[in-house]
mmCIF file of C-alpha atoms and ligand atoms in Angstrom:
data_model
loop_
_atom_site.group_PDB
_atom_site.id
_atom_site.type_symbol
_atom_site.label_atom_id
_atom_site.label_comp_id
_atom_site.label_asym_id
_atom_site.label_seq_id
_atom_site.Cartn_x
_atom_site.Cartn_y
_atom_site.Cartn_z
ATOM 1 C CA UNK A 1 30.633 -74.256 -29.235
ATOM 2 C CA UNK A 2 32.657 -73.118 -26.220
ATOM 3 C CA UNK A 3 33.682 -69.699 -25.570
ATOM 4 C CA UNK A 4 37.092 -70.259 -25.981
ATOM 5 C CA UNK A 5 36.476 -71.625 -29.515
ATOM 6 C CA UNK A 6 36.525 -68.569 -31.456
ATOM 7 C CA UNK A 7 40.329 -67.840 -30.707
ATOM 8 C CA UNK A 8 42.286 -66.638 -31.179
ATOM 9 C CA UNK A 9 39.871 -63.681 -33.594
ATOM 10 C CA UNK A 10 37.575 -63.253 -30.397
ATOM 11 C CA UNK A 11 38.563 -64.224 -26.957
ATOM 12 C CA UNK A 12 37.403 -66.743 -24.420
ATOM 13 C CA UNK A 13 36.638 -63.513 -21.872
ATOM 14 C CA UNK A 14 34.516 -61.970 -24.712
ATOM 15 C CA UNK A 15 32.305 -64.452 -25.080
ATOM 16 C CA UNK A 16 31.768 -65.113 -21.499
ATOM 17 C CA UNK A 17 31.011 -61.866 -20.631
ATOM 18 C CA UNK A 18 28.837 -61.139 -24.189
ATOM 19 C CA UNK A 19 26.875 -64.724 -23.874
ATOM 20 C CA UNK A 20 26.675 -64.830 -19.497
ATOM 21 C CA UNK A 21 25.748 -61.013 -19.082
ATOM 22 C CA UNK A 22 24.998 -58.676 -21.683
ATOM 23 C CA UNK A 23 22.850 -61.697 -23.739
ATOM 24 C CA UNK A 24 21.509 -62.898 -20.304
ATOM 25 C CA UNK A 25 20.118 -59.537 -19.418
ATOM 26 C CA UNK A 26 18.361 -58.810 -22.677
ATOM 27 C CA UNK A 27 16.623 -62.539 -22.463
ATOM 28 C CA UNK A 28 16.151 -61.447 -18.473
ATOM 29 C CA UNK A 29 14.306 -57.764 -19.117
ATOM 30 C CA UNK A 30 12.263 -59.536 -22.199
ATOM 31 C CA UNK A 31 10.796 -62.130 -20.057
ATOM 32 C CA UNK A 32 10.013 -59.702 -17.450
ATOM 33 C CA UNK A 33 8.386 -57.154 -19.640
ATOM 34 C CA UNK A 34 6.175 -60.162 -21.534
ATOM 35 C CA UNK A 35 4.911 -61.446 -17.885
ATOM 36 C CA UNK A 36 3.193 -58.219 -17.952
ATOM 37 C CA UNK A 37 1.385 -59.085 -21.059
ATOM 38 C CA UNK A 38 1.178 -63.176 -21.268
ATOM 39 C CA UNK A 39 -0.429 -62.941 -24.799
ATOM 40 C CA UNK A 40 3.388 -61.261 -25.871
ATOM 41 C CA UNK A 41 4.909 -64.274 -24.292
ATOM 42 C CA UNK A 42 2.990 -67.024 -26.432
ATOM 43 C CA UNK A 43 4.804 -65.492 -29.933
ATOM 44 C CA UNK A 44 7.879 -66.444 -31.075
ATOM 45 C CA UNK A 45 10.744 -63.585 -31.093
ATOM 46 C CA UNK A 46 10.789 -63.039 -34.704
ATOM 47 C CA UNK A 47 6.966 -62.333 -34.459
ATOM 48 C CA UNK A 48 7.528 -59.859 -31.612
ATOM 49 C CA UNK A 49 10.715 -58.339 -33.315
ATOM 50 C CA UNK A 50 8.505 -57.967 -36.678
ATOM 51 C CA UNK A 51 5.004 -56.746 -34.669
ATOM 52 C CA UNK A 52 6.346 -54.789 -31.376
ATOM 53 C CA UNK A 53 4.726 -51.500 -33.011
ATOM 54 C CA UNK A 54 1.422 -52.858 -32.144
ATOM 55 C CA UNK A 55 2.623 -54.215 -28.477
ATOM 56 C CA UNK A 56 0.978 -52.327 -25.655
ATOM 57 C CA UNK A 57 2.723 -48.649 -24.802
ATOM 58 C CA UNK A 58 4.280 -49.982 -21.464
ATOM 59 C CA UNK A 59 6.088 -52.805 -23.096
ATOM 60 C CA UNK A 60 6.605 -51.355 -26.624
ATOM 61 C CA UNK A 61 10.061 -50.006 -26.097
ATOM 62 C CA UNK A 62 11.356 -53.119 -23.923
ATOM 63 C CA UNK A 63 10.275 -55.826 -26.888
ATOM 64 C CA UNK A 64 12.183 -53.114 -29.431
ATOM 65 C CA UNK A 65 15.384 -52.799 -27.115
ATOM 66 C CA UNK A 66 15.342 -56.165 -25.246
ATOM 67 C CA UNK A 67 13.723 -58.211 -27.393
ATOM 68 C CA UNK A 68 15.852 -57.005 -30.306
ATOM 69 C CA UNK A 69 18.705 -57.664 -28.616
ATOM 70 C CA UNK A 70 17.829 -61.447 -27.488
ATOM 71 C CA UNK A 71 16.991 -61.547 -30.968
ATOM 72 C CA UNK A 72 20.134 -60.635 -32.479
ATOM 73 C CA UNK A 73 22.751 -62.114 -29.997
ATOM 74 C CA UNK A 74 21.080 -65.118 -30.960
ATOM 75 C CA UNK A 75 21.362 -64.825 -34.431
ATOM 76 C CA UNK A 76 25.099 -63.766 -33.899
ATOM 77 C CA UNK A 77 26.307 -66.650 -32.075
ATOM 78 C CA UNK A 78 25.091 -69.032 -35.301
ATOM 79 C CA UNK A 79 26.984 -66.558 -37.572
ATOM 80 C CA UNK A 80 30.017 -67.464 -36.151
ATOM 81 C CA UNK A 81 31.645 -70.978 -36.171
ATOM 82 C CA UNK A 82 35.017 -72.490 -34.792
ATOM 83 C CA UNK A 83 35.289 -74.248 -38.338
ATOM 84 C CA UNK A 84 37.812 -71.277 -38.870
ATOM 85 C CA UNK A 85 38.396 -69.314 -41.973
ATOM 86 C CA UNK A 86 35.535 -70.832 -44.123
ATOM 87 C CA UNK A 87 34.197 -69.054 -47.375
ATOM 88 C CA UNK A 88 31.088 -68.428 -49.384
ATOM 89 C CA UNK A 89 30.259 -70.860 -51.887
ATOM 90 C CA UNK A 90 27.369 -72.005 -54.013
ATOM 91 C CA UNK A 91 24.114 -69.814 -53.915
ATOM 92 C CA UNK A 92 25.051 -67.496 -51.850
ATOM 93 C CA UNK A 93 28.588 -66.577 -53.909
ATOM 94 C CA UNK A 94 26.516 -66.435 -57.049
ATOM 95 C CA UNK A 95 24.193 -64.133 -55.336
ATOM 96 C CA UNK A 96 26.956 -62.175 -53.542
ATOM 97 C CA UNK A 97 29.195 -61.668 -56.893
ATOM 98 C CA UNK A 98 26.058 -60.659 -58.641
ATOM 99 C CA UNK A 99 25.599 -57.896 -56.104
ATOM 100 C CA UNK A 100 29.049 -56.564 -55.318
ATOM 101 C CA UNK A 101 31.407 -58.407 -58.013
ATOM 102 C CA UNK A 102 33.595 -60.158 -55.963
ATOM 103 C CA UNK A 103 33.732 -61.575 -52.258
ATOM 104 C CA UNK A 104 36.767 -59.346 -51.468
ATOM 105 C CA UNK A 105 34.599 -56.108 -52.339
ATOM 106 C CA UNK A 106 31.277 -57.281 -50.311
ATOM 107 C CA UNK A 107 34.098 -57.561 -47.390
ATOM 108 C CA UNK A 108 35.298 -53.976 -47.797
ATOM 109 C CA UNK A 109 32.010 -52.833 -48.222
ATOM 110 C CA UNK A 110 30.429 -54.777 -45.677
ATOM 111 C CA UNK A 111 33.134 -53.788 -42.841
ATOM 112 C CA UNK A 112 33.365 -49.504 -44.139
ATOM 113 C CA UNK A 113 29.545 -49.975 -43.614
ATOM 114 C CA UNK A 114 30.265 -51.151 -39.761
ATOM 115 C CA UNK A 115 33.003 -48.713 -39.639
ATOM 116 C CA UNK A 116 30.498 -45.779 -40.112
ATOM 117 C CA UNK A 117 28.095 -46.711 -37.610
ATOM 118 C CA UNK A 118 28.499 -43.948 -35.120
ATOM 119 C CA UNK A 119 27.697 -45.075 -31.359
ATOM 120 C CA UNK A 120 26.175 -48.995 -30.791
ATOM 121 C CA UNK A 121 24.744 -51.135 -33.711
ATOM 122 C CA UNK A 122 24.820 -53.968 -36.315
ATOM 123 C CA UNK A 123 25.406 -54.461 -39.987
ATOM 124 C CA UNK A 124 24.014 -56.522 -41.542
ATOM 125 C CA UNK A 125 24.058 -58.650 -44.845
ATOM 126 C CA UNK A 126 20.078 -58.893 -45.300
ATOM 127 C CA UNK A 127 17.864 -60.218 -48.502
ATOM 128 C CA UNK A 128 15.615 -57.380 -49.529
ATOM 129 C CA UNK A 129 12.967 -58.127 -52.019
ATOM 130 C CA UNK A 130 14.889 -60.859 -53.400
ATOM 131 C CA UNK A 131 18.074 -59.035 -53.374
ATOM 132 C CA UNK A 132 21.232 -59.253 -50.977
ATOM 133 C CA UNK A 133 21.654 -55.362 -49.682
ATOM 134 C CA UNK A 134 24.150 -54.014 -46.739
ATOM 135 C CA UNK A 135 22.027 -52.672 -43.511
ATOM 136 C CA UNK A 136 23.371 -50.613 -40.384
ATOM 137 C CA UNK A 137 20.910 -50.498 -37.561
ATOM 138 C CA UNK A 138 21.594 -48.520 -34.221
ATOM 139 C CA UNK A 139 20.987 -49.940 -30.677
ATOM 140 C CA UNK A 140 18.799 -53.131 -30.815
ATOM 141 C CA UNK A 141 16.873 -52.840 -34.169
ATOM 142 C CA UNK A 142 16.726 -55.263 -36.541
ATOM 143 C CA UNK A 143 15.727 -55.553 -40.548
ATOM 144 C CA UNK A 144 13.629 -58.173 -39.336
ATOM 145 C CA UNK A 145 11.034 -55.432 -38.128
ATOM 146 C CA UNK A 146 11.096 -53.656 -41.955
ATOM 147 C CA UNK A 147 10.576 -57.341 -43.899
ATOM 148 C CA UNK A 148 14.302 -57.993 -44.611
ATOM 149 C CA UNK A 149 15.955 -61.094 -44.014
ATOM 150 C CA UNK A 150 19.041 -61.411 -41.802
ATOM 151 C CA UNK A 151 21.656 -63.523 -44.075
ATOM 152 C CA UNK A 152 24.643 -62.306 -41.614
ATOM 153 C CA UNK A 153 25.357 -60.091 -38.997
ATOM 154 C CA UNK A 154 28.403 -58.538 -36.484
ATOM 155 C CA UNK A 155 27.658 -56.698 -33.697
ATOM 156 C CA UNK A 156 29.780 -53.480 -33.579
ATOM 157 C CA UNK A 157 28.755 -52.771 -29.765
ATOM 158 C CA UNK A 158 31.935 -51.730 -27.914
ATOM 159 C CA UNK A 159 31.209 -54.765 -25.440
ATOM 160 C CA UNK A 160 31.305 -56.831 -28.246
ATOM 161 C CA UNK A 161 34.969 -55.843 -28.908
ATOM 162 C CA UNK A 162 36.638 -53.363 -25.837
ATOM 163 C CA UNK A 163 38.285 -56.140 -23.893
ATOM 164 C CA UNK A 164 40.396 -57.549 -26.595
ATOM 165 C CA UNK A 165 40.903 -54.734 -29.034
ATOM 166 C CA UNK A 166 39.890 -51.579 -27.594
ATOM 167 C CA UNK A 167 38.846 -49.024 -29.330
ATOM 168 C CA UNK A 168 40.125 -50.625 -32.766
ATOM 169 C CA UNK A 169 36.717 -51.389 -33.811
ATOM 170 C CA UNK A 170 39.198 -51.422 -37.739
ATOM 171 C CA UNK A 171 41.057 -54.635 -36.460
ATOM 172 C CA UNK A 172 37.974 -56.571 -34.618
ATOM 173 C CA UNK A 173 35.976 -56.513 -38.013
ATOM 174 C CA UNK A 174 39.068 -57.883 -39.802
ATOM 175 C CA UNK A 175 39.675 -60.450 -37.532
ATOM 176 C CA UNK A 176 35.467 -61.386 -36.880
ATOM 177 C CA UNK A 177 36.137 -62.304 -41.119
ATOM 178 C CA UNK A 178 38.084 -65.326 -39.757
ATOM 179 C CA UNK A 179 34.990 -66.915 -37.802
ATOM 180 C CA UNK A 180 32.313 -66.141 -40.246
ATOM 181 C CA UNK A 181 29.830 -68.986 -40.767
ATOM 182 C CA UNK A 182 29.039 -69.698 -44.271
ATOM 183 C CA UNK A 183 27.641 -72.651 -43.771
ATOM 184 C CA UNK A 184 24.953 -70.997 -41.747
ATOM 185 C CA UNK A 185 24.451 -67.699 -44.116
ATOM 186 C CA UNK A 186 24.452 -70.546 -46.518
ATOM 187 C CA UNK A 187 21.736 -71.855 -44.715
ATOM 188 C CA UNK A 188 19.451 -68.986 -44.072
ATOM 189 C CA UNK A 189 19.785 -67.836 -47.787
ATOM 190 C CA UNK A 190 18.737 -70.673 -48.955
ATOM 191 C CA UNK A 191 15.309 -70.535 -46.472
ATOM 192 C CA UNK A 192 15.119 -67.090 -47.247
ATOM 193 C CA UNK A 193 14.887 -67.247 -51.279
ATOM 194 C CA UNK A 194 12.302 -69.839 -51.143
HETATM 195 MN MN1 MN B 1 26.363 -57.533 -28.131
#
């Protein structure tokens, strides 16, 4: 979709700036820190996401930080869709009413849960052993790395928000609710159960 697609929730100079520089450089600094070690290159990013404990020491912390966060910008740009104000339905309602009753509460708890994080991170809407659970990670990390399987996540970065609503991090999460993709959690619960 085009970056102008998500507004009027997120705005055209958002998107340009989150998908042309701050996604760019992540993809940039992983490909630089995997030409040091081709055999990191050959594995697809969930792989290096779930494995980069075991990377060698001078790339370890690049794969975590950069890699996570090609990794996640990725996945965030398919959780959002300019098919506008969609809503949960079929397995993934069943499974989110079993969890936390109704959709309105998984929304209140969902965004209080991205309220707390303190500093730069992402919550997250994960399956964990066959259950849908809430996760906050800081910086780059992802539930990926501890076996849990990303159903939907926001970014809660400042650059992910600043230039539209400052520092009301309250009234971006409100308004992200507008562009979430269901289809797509859909989707990737459905994979994920199987
Ligand atoms: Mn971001």
């Amino acid at each position: 979709y085009s970056y102008y697609a998500l507004e009027p929730f997120i705005s055209e100079q958002i998107m340009t700036l989150h998908h042309d520089k701050h996604h760019q450089a992540y993809a940039d600094n992983l490909n630089k820190a995997v030409e040091k070690h081709p055999e990191w290159g050959e594995k697809s990013i969930e792989e290096i996401i779930k494995t980069y404990d075991r990377a060698p020491e001078d790339i370890r912390l690049a794969l975590r930080n950069h890699g996570g966060g090609y990794y996640n910008h990725s996945l965030f740009w398919e959780m959002m869709s300019p098919k506008k104000k969609q809503v949960p339905s079929g397995e993934v309602l069943v499974a989110i009413k079993r969890q936390f009753t109704d959709v309105d509460s998984f929304k209140k708890q969902f965004s209080e849960s991205a309220m707390k994080i303190f500093g730069s991170g992402w919550e997250w809407l994960v399956i964990d052993n066959g259950k849908l659970s809430l996760v906050s990670t800081s910086n780059q990390d992802s539930p990926l790395t501890q076996g849990k399987i990303p159903i939907l996540v926001l970014d809660v970065w400042e650059h992910a928000y600043y230039p539209q609503y400052y520092n009301r991090r309250a009234d971006y999460v409100d308004a992200w609710w507008n562009v979430v993709n269901w289809e797509e959690a859909a989707k990737r619960f459905g994979n994920g159960m199987k």
